[in-house]
Each structure stands twice: as structure tokens, then as C-alpha cells.
mmCIF file of C-alpha atoms in Angstrom:
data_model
loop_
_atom_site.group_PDB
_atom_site.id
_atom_site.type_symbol
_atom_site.label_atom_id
_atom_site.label_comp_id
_atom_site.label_asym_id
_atom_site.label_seq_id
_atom_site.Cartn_x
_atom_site.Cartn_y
_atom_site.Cartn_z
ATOM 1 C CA UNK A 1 -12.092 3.495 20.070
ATOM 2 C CA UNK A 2 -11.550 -0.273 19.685
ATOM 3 C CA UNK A 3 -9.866 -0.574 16.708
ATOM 4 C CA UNK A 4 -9.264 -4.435 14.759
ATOM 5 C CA UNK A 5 -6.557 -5.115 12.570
ATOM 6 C CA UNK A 6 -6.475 -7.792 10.046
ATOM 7 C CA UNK A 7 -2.708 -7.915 9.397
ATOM 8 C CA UNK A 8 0.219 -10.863 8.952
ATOM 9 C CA UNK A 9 0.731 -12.516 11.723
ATOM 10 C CA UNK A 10 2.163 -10.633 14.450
ATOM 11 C CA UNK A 11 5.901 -12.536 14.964
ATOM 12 C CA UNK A 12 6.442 -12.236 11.369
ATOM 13 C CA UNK A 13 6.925 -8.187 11.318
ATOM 14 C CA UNK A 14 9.693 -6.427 11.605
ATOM 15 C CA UNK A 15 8.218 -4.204 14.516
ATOM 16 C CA UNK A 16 10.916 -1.618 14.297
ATOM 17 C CA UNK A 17 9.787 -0.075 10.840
ATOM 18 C CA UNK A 18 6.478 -1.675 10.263
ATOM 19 C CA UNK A 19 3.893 0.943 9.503
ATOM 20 C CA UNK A 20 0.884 -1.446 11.145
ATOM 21 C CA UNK A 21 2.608 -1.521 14.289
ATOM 22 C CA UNK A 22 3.570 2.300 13.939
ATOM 23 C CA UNK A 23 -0.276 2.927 13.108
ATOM 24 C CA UNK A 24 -1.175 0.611 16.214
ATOM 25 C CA UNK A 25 1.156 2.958 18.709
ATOM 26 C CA UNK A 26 0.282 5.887 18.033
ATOM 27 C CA UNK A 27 -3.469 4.659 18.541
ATOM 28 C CA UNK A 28 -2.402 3.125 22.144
ATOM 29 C CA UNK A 29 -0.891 6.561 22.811
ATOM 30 C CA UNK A 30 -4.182 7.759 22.599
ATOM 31 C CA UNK A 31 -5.363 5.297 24.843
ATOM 32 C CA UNK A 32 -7.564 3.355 21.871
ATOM 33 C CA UNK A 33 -7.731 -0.105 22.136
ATOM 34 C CA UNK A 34 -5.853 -2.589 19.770
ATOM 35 C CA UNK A 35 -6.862 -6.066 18.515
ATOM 36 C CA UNK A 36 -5.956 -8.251 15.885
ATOM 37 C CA UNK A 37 -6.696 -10.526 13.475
ATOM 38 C CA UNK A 38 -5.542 -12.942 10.406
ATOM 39 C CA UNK A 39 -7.407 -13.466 6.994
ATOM 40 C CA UNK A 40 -7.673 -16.945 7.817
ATOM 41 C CA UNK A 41 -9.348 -16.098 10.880
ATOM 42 C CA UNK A 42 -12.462 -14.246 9.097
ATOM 43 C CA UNK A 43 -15.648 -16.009 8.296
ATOM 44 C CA UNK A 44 -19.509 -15.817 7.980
ATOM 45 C CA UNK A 45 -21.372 -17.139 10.213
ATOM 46 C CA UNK A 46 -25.548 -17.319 9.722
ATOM 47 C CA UNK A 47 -25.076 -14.728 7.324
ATOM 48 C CA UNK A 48 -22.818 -12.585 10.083
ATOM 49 C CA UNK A 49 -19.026 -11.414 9.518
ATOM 50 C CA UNK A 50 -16.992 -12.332 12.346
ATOM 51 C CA UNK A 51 -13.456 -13.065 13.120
ATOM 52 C CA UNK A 52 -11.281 -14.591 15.798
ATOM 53 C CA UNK A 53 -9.813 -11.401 17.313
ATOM 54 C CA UNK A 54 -7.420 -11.052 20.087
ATOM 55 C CA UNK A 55 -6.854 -7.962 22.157
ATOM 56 C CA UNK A 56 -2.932 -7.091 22.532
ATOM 57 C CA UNK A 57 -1.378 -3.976 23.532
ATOM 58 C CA UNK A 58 2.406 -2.124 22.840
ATOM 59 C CA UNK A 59 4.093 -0.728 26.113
ATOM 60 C CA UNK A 60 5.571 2.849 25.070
ATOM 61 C CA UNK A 61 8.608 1.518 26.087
ATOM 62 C CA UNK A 62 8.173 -1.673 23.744
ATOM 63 C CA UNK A 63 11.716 -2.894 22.054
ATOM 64 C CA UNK A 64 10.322 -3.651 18.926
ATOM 65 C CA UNK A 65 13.411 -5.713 17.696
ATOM 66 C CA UNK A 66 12.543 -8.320 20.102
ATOM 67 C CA UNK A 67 10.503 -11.220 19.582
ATOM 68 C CA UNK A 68 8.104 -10.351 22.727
ATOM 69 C CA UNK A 69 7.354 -6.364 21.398
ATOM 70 C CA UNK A 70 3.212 -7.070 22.289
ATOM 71 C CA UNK A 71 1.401 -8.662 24.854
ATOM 72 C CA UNK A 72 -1.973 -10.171 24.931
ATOM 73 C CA UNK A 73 -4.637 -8.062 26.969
ATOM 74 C CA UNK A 74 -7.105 -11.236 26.874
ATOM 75 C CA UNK A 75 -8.336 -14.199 25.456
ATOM 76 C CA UNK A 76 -9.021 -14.826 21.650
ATOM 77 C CA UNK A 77 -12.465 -13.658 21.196
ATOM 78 C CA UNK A 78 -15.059 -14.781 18.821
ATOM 79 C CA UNK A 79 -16.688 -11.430 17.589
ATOM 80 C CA UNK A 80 -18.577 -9.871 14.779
ATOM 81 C CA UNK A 81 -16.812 -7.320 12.675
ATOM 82 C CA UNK A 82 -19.307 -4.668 13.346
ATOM 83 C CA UNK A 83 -18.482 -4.712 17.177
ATOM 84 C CA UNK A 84 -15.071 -2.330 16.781
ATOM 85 C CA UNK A 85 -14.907 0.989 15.963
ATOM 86 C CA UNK A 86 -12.658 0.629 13.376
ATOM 87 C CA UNK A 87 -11.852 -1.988 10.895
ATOM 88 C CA UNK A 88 -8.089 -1.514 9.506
ATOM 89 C CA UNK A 89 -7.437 -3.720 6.563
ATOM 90 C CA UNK A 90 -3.577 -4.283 6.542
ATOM 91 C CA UNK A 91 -3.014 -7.731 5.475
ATOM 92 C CA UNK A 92 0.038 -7.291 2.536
ATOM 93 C CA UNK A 93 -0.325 -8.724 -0.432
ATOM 94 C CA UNK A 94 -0.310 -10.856 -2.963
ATOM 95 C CA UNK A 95 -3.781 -9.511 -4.195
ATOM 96 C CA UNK A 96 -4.597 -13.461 -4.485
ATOM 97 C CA UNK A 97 -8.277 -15.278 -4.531
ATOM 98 C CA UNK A 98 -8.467 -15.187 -0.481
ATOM 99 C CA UNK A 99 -7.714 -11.756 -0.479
ATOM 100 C CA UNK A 100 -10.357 -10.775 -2.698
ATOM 101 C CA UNK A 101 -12.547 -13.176 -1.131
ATOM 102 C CA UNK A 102 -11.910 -11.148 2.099
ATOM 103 C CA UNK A 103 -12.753 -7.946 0.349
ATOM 104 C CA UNK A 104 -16.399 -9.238 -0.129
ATOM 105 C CA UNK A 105 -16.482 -10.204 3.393
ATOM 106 C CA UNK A 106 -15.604 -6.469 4.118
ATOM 107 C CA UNK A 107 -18.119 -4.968 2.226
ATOM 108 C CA UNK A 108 -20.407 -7.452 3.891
ATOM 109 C CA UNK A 109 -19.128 -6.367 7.178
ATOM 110 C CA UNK A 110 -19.770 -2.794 5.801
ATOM 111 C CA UNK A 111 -23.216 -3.587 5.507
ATOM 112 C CA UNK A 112 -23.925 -4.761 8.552
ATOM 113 C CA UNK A 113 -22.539 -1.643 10.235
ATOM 114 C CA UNK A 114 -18.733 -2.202 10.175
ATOM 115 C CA UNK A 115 -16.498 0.855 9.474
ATOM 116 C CA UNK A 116 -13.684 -0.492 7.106
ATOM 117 C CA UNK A 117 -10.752 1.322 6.216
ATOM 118 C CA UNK A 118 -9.703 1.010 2.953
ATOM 119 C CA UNK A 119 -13.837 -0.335 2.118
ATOM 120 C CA UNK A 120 -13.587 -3.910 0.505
ATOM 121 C CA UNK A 121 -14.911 -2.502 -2.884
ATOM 122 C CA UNK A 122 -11.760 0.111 -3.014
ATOM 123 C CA UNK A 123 -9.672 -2.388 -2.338
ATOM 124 C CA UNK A 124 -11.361 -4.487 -5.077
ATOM 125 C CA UNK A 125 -11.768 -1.873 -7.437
ATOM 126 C CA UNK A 126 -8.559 -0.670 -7.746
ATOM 127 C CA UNK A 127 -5.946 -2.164 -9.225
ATOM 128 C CA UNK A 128 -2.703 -0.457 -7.785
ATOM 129 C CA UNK A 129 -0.397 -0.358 -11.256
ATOM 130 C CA UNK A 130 -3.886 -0.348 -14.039
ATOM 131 C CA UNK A 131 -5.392 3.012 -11.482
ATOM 132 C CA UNK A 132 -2.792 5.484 -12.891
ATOM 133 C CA UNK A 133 -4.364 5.255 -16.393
ATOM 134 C CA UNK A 134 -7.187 6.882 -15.044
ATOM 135 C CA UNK A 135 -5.128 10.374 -14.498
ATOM 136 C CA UNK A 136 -2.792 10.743 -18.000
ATOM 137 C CA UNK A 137 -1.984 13.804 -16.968
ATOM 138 C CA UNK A 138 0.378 12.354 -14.566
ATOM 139 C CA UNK A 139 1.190 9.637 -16.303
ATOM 140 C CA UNK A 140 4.099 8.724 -18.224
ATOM 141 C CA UNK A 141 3.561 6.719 -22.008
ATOM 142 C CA UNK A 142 2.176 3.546 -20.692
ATOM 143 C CA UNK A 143 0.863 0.326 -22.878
ATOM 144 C CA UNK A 144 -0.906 -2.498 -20.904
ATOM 145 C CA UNK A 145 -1.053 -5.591 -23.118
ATOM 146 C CA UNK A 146 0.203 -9.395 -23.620
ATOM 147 C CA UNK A 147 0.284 -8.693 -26.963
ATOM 148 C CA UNK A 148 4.095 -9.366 -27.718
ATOM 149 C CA UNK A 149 4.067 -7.427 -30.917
ATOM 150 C CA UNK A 150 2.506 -4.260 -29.450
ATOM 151 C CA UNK A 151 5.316 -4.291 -26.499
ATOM 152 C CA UNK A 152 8.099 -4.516 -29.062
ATOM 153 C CA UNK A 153 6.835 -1.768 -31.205
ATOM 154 C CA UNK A 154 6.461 0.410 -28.107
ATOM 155 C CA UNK A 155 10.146 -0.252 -27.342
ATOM 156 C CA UNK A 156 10.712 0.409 -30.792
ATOM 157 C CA UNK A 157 8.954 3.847 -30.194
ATOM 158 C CA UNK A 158 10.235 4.902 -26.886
ATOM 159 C CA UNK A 159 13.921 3.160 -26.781
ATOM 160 C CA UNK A 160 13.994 2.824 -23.258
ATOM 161 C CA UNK A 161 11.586 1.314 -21.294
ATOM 162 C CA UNK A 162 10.070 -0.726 -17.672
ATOM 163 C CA UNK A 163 8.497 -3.989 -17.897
ATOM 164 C CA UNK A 164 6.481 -5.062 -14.661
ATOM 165 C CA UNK A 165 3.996 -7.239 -14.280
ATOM 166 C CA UNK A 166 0.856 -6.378 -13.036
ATOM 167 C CA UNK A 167 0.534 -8.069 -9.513
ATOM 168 C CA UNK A 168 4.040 -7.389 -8.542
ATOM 169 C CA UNK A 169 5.081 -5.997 -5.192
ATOM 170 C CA UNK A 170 8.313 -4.790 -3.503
ATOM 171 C CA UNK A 171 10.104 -3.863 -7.095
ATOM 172 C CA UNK A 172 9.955 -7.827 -7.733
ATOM 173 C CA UNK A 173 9.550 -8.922 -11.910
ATOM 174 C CA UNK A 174 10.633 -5.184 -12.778
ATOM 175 C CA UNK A 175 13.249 -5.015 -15.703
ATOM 176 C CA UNK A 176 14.509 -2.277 -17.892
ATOM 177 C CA UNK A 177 14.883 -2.681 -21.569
ATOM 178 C CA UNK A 178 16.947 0.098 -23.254
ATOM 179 C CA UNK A 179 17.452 0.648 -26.563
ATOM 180 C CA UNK A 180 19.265 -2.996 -28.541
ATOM 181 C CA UNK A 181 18.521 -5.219 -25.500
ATOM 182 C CA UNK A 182 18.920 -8.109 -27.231
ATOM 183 C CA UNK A 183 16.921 -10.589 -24.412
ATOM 184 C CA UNK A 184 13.565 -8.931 -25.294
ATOM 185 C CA UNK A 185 11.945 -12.142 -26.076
ATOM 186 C CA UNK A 186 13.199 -13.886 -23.032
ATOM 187 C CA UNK A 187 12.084 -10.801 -20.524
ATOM 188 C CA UNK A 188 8.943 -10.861 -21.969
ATOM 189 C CA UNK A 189 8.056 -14.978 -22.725
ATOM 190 C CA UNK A 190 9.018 -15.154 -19.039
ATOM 191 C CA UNK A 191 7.687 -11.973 -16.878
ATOM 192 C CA UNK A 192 4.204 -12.514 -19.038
ATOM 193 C CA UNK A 193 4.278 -16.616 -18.715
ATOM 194 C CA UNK A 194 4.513 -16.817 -22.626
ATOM 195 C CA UNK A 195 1.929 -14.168 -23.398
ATOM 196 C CA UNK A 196 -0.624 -15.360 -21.027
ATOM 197 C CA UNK A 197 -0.542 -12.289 -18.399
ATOM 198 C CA UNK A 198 -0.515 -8.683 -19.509
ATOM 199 C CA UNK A 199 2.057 -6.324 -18.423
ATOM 200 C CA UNK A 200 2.609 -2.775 -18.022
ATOM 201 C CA UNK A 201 5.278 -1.385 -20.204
ATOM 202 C CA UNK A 202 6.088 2.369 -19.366
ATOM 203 C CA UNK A 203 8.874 4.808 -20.977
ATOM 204 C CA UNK A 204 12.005 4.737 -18.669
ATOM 205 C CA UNK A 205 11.986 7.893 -16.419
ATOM 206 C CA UNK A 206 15.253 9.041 -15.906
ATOM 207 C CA UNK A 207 14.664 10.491 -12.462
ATOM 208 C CA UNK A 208 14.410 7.525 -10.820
ATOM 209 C CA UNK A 209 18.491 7.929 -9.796
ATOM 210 C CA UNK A 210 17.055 10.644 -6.977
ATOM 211 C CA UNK A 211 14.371 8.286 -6.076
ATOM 212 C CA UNK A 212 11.263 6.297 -6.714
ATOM 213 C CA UNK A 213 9.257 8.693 -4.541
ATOM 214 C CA UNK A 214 6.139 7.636 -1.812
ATOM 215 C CA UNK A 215 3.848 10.211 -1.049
ATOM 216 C CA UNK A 216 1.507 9.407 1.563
ATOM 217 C CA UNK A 217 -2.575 10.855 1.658
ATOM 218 C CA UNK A 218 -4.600 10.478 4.844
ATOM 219 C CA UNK A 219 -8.472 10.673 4.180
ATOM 220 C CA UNK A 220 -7.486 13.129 1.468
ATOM 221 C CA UNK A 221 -4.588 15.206 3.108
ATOM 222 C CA UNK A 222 -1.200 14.497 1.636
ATOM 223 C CA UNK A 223 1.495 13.907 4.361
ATOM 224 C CA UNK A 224 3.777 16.920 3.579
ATOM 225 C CA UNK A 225 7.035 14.968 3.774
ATOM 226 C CA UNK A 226 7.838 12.032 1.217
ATOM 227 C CA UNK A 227 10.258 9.041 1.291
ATOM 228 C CA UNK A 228 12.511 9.601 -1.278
ATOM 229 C CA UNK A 229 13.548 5.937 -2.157
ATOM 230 C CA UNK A 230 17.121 5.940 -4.096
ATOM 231 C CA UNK A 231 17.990 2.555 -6.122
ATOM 232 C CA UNK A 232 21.385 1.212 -5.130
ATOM 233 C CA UNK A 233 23.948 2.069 -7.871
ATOM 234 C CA UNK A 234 23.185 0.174 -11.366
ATOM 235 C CA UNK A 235 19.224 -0.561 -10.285
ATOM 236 C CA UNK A 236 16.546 0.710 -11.702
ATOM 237 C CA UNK A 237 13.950 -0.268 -8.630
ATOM 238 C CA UNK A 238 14.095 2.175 -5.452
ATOM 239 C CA UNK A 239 12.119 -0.184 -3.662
ATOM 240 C CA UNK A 240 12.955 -0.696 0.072
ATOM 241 C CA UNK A 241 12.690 -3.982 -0.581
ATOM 242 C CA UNK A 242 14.725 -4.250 -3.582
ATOM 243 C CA UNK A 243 17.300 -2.639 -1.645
ATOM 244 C CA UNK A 244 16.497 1.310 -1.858
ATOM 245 C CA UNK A 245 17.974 4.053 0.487
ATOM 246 C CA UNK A 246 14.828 5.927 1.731
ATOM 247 C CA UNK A 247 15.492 9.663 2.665
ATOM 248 C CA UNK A 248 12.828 11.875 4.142
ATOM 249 C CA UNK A 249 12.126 14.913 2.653
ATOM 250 C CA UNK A 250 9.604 17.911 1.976
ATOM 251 C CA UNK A 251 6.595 17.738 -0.879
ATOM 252 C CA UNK A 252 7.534 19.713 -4.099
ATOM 253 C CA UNK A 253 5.485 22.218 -5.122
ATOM 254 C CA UNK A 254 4.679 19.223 -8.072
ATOM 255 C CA UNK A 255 4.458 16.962 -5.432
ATOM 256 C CA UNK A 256 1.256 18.597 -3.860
ATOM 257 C CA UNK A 257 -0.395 19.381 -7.036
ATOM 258 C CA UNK A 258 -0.209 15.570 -8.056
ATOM 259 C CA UNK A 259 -1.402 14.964 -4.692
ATOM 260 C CA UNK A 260 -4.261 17.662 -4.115
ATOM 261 C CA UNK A 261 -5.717 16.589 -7.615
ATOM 262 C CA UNK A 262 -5.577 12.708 -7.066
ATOM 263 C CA UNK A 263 -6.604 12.695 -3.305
ATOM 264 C CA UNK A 264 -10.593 13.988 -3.718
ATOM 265 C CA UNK A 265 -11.457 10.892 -6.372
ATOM 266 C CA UNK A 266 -9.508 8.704 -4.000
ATOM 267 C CA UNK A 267 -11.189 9.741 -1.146
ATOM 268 C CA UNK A 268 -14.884 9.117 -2.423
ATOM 269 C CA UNK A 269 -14.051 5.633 -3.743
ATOM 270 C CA UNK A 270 -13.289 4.800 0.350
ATOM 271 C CA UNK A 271 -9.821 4.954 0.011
ATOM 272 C CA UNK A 272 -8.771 6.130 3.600
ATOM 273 C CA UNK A 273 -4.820 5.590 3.081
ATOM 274 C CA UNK A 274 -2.881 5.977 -0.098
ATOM 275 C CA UNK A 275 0.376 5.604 -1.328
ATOM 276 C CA UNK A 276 1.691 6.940 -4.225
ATOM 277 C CA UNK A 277 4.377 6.395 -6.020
ATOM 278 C CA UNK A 278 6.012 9.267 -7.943
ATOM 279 C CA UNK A 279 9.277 9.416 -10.250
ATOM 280 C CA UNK A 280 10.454 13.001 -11.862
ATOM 281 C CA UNK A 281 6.719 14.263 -12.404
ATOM 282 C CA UNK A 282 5.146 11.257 -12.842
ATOM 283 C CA UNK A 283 2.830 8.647 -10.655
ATOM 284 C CA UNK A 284 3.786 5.326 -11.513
ATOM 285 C CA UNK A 285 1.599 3.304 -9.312
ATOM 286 C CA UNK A 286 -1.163 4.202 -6.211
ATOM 287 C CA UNK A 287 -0.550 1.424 -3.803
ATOM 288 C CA UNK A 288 -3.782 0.773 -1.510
ATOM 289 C CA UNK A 289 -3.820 -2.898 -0.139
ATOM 290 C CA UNK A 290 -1.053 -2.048 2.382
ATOM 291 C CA UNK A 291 0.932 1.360 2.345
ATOM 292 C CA UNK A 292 3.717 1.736 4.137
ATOM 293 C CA UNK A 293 6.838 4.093 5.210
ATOM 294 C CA UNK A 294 5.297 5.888 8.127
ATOM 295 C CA UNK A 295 8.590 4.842 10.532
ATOM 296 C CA UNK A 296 11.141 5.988 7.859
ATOM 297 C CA UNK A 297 9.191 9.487 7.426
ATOM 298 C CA UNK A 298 8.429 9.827 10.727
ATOM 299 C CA UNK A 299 12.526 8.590 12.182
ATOM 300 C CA UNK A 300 13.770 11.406 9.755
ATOM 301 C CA UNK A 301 11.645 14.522 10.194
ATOM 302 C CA UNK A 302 9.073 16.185 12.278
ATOM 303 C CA UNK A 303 6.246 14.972 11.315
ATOM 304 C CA UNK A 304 4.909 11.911 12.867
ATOM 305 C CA UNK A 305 2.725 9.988 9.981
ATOM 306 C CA UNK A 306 1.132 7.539 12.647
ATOM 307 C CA UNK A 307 -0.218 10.591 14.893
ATOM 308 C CA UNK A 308 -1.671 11.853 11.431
ATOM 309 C CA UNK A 309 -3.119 8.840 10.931
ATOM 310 C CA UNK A 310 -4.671 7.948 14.286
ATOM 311 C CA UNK A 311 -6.149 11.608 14.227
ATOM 312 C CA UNK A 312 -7.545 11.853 11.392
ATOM 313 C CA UNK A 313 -9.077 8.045 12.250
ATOM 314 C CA UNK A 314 -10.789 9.179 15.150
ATOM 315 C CA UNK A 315 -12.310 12.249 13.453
ATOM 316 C CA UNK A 316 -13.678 10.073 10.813
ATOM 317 C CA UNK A 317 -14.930 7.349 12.870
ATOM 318 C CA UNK A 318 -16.483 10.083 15.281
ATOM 319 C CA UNK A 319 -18.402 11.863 12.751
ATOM 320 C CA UNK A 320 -19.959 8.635 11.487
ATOM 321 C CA UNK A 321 -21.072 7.488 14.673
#
């Protein structure tokens, strides 16, 4: 396979635990080709999705905290979308205007023959925090408004609870509120921009001490080990970002049923890769623009999430052809 990533630009990654470049490897190890590309680099030309794509490729023996952990295999090439077996969509967000712009061009792209993992309208479609509504089940007591009133009253109700906005990433605009937090009008004038953008207020989970947990699901198939992502001590985000200790380890027997029940709607909406987040027995969010934690999982057990990944690629890709 030839396979094209549209991802961040390539010195700007932490190569050592970046999931693209772990998903890239593990293709090259199965001697698939690798090029890449930016957003900025996509267009239409004549009614035809192309990009600017340039062919690199990761020696086995790569140090990936270097600055020089790819080469280029050739000269930036001028190609439609449609032309590589696989289209991997792995630019991170913000979910801004050019991103969704670029998920029209992929479904575009889709139509003239390109296979695009996740499909632009999955990645349009589904908004990573509002997607957990659809499955109450696993869901803890959650109120989406910017209706200040309605927020208090559920904090009222519940006593302890999260505030996040709804576009946030890496654990960033998350507070808690418990019970007499007396700068409820100032969290909430300033995370929803004086009651201009909704938020998603949720009843504080007190598992999150042994971790804010990501499951993983390849084209349906949960990983079987999760990255158990423990907040430092007196936070309330487990983010890796935020400053979380990730530990590896196995799927609970909740785990898989969360999982196996989520994973078939998932799959026919064209959502190849998913991450979900889970805390106690709860999903708080299904992350799909960019999921990551393949290294961590992979660095701590034995199961290797990128060979799952490039596997279950080619199978997919093959029986489409």
C-alpha cells in the first residue's frame, strides 16, 4: 500500500510517543509506503482533490528524539487524493473552520475513489464530548446548555460537578465545582464567554483518582489493553497533557462491554479509529479527530497497537479494492 497522511508538520512531533509516527512504522515494517501531507497543502483543483504530498520513510533504527528521525524518499509531488491506498486523517485539532473545510474535501476525495480513514462526514458528524449523549447507558448525569440558570440548578442537584467546554482538548478549560464553590459565576461567565458558548456540565466521578481511562477500537475491535491516565495529586484532569501518569493495563470485564456495544454504531458511521474515554463505568468523551496513546500501550505491554492498526488497515483497504 501507499498510504498519505495529512498530519502537523513533521518537525513539530514529538516522534518518540507520537501515535502518527507509531502508526507510520509499523506500516514501513510492512514494507507500505509512507507520504505526507499538511491541511494547508490540500486543495481542489477542476473539481479534483489533490494535495502536495511528499514521500518520506522511518529507518527501523530511527532515533526519534532527534530532529532528523525521517528522510525524504523524493520530491514533493502534486497528486490527487484518490492515487494512495489509504488516506489517514491525523491532523490534531482544534476542530476549527479549515478543519471542517477539509472534512468536505475528504468526502469529496471519497467520492472520487479515495479511501479515507476516519470518512470526512464522521469526522464532521461527530462531535467528540456532544456523541456520548447518544449512549445514556454509559453516561454519567450530563446537561449541555449556556443557560446559566440551568448549570447552577444542576450543581444545586448533583453537588459536585465538571465544567468543560465543548471544543476543548488535552484536559484544557476543565474545572471542578464541588459543593459551596463560591467562583461559580466567574468559572462559568468565563469558560462559556459570558453565556455565549454552551458547555457540558457532568456529575463529578469519583474514580477519576485511578485514572481517566483511553480505550482504543480498531475498525470495531477494542485494543484489549487501556492507558490508565492518573491526574497528578490535587487534579481532577488525567490528561497526558495536563500532566497525567499513563499506566498500561488490561480491559475490565466493564471495559469490553462499553466497548463491544459502542464499537458496531461507530464502525458504520466510518469511524476506523476511536478513542474512548472512560472514568469508573462511565464514557466521558469518544475522541475521533486524532486518537492517540498507541506508544504508551504498546512501551508497557505486549501488545503492539500500531501492528493492530496497520493490520487491520490492510485488510480493510484489501477487501475494498
Amino acid at each position: 500500500m501507499h498510504v498519505l497522511f495529512i498530519i502537523d508538520p513533521l518537525p513539530s512531533l514529538s516522534a518518540y510517543k507520537d501515535t502518527s509516527v507509531a502508526m507510520m512504522r509499523a506500516l514501513i515494517a510492512h514494507n507500505h509506503q509512507i507520504s505526507v501531507t499538511l491541511l494547508s497543502d490540500m486543495y481542489i483543483d477542476n473539481s479534483r482533490v489533490k494535495a502536495r504530498t511528499t514521500p518520506i520513510h522511518i529507518a527501523a533504527d530511527a532515533d526519534l528524539h532527534s530532529a532528523n528521525w525521517w528522510t525524504e524518499t523524493g520530491a514533493p509531488t502534486e497528486l490527487e487524493l484518490n492515487a494512495f491506498s489509504a488516506v489517514i486523517m491525523r491532523k490534531d485539532p482544534p476542530f476549527d473552520m479549515e478543519y471542517f473545510y477539509a472534512t468536505h474535501l475528504l468526502s469529496f476525495a471519497e467520492a472520487q475513489g479515495a479511501k479515507v480513514f476516519n470518512t470526512g462526514a464522521a469526522l464532521r458528524n461527530h462531535p467528540e464530548k456532544l456523541a456520548i449523549t447518544e449512549f445514556p447507558e454509559f453516561t454519567p448525569p450530563t446537561l449541555v446548555t449556556r443557560d446559566m440558570d440551568r448549570i447552577r440548578a444542576f450543581h444545586q442537584q448533583h453537588k459536585d460537578v465538571i465544567v468543560k467546554p465543548l471544543d476543548g482538548m488535552g484536559g484544557m478549560g476543565i474545572f471542578r465545582m464541588r459543593e459551596g464553590e463560591v467562583n461559580v459565576g466567574a468559572i462559568l461567565e468565563t469558560l462559556s464567554k459570558n453565556s455565549t458558548e454552551s458547555l457540558m456540565v457532568q456529575r463529578y466521578i469519583p474514580e477519576i483518582t485511578q485514572g481517566d481511562k483511553r480505550i482504543l477500537i480498531i475498525n470495531g475491535q477494542p485494543v484489549p489493553y487501556c492507558l490508565a491516565r492518573i491526574p497528578l495529586a490535587g487534579e481532577t484532569r488525567g490528561n497526558l497533557a495536563a500532566g497525567g501518569r499513563g499506566v498500561a493495563q488490561p480491559l475490565s470485564e466493564h471495559d469490553w462491554h462499553i466497548a463491544n456495544s459502542i464499537a458496531p454504531k461507530l464502525v458504520e458511521r466510518g469511524l476506523f479509529l476511536v478513542g474512548l474515554d472512560v472514568i469508573g463505568n462511565y464514557v466521558t468523551e469518544i475522541n475521533v479527530t486524532s486518537p492517540t496513546c498507541f506508544v504508551e500501550i504498546t512501551e508497557q505491554t505486549d501488545c503492539h497497537v500500531g501492528e493492530l492498526f496497520a493490520q487491520a488497515l490492510a485488510t480493510v483497504v484489501g477487501n475494498e479494492t
